[in-house]
Coordinates of C-alpha atoms in Angstrom, one line a residue:
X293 CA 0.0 0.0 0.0
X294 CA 1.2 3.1 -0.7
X295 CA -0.4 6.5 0.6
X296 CA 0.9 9.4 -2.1
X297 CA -1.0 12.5 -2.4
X298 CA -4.3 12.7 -4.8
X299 CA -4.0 14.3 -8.2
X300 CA -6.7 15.0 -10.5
X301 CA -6.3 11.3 -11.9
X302 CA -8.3 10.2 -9.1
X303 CA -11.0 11.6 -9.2
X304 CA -13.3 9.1 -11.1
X305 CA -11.6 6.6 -7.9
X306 CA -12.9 9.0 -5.3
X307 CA -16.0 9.2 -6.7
X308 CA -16.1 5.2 -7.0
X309 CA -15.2 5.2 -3.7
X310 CA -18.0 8.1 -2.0
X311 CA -20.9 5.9 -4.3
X312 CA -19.9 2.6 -2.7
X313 CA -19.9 4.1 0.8
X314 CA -23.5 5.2 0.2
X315 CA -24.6 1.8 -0.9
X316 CA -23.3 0.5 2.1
X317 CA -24.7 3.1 4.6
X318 CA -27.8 2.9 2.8
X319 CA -27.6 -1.1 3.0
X320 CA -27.3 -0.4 6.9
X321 CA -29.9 2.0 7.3
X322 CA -27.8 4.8 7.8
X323 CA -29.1 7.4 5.8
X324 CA -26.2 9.7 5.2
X325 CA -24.6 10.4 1.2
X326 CA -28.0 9.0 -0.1
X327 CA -29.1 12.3 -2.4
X328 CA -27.2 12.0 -6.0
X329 CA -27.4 15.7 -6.3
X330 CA -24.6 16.2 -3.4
X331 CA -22.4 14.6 -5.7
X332 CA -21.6 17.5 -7.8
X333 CA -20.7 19.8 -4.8
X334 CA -18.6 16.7 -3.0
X335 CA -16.5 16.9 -6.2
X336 CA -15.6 20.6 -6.4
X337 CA -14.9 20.4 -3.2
X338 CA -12.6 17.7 -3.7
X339 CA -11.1 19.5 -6.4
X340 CA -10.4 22.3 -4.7
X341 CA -8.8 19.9 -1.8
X342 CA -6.8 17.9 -4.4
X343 CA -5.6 21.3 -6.1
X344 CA -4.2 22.5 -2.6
X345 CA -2.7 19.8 -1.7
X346 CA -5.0 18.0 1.1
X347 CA -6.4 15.1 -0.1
X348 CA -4.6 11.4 0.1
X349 CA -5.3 8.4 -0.8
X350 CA -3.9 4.4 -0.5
X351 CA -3.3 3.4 -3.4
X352 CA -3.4 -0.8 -3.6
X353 CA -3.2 -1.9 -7.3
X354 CA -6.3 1.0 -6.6
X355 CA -7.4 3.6 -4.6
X356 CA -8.7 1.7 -1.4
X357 CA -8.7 4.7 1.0
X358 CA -8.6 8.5 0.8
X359 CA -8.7 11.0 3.8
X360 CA -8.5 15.1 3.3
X361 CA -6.5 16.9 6.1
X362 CA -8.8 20.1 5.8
X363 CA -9.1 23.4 7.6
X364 CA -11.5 23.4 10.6
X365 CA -15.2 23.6 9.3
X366 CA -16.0 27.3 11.4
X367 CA -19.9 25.4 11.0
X368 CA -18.8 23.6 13.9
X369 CA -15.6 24.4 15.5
X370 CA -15.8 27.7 17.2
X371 CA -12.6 30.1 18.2
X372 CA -13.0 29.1 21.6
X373 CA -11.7 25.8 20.7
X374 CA -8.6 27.5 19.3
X375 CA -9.2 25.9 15.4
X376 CA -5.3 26.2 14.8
X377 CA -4.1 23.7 17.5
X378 CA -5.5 20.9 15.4
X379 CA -5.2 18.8 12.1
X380 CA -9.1 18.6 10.8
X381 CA -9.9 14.8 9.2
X382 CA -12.3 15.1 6.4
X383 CA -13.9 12.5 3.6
X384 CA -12.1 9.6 5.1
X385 CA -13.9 6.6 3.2
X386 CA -12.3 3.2 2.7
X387 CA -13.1 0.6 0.0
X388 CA -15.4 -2.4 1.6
X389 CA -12.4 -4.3 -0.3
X390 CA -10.4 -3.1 3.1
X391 CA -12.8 -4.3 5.9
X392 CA -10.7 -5.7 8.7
X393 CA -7.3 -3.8 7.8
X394 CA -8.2 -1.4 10.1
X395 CA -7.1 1.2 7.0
X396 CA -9.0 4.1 8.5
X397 CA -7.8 3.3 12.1
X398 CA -4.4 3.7 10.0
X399 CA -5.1 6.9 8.4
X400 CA -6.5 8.2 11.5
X401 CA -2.8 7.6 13.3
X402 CA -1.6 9.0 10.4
X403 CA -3.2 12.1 10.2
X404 CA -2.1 12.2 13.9
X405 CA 1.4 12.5 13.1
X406 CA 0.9 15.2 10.2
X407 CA -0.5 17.0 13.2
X408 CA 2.8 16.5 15.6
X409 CA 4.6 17.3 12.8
X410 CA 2.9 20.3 12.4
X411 CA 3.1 20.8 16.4
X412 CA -0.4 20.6 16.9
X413 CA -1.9 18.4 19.7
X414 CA -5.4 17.4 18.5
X415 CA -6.2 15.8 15.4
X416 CA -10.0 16.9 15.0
X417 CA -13.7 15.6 13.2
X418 CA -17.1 15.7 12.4
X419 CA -19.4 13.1 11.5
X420 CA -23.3 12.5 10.3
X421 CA -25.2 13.3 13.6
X422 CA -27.4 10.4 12.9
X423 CA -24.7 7.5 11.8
X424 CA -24.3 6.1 15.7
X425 CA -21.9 3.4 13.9
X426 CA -19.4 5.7 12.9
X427 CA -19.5 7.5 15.7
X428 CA -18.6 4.4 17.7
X429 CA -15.4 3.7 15.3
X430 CA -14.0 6.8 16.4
X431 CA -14.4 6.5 20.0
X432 CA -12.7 3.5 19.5
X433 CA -10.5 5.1 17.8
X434 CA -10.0 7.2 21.2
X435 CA -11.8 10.1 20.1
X436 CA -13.5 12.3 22.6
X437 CA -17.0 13.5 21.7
X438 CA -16.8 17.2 22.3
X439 CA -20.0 18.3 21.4
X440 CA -22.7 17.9 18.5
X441 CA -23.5 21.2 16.7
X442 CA -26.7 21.2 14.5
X443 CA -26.8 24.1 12.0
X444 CA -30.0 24.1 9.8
X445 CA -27.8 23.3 6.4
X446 CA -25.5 21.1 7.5
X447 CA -26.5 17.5 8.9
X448 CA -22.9 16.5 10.1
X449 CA -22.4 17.6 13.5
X450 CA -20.7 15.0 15.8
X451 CA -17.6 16.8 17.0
X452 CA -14.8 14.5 18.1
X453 CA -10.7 15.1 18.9
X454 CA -7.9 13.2 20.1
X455 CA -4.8 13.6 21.3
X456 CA -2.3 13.8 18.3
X457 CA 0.0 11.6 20.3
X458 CA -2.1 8.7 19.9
X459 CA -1.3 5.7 17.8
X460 CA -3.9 3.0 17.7
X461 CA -2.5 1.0 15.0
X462 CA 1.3 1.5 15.7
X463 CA 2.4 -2.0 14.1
X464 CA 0.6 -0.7 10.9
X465 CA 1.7 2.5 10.3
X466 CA 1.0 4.6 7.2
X467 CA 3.3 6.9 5.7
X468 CA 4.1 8.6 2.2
X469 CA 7.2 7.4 0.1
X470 CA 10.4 8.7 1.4
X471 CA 9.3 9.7 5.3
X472 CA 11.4 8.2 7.6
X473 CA 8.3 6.0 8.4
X474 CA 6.9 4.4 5.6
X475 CA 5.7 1.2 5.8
X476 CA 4.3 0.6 2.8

């Protein structure tokens, strides 16, 4: 596996990716992704991510994982929570091809040592308010629900952080080509 930064190849991957995460939630009951027309703004904004430079994927003979290190979402995170002290997960999705890696227990560690790299001690999220499942993975994750904000247009909410310093997965680590720890 390698984790490399996106280009604009990848975007018919991510895409793949996003639509096969809504069957499955939909599958589960979870209804989160399920409207086709949020497609069209989930790519821009992807583009817009890939173009500065903040969305990864793992690439496996495939893109099997992606994960945007984005700025804090002000929808949610107020300046009381001092947004700069953290590194902000975003559109983490992993192919159903990786169930039982633990790939986005990975990328979370990950993303928590771009944040000590940047010297920032929390690694930060939001999540669908409604999708209880995913909001289990990252307490088990070691997340700390912090609060759950619910503006009118927004239906994420679930606000979660932890400690950059954690490493769930540390025997699996991720890391790009040419870091001093890639695992590959």
């Amino acid at each position: 596996m390698t984790l490399r930064l996106a280009t604009t190849a990848d975007v018919d991957a991510l895409m793949a990716l996003r639509i096969e995460a809504e069957d499955w939630l939909a599958a589960a009951g979870i209804d989160q992704w399920r409207n086709p027309r949020t497609r069209g703004p989930a790519l821009a904004k992807w583009m817009a991510d890939i173009e500065a430079s903040r969305t990864w994927v793992v690439d496996d003979k495939g893109v099997v994982a992606t994960v945007t290190l984005a700025p804090a979402d002000m929808d949610f995170w107020r300046p009381s929570d001092s947004p700069e002290s953290a590194v902000y997960v975003a559109k983490l999705i992993t192919a159903r091809i990786a169930k039982g890696s633990n790939l986005g227990g990975r990328l979370l560690d990950w993303a928590g040592s771009q944040a000590r790299a940047q010297d920032k001690p929390w690694v930060r999220l939001d999540c669908w308010r409604d999708n209880l499942a995913l909001q289990r993975f990252y307490l088990r994750q070691g997340f700390e629900h912090i609060r759950t904000e619910a503006p009118a247009h927004r239906l994420s909410g679930w606000m979660g952080q932890r400690s950059a310093s954690v490493a769930r997965h540390p025997n699996a680590l991720l890391a790009t080509p040419g870091s001093s720890e890639f695992a590959g």
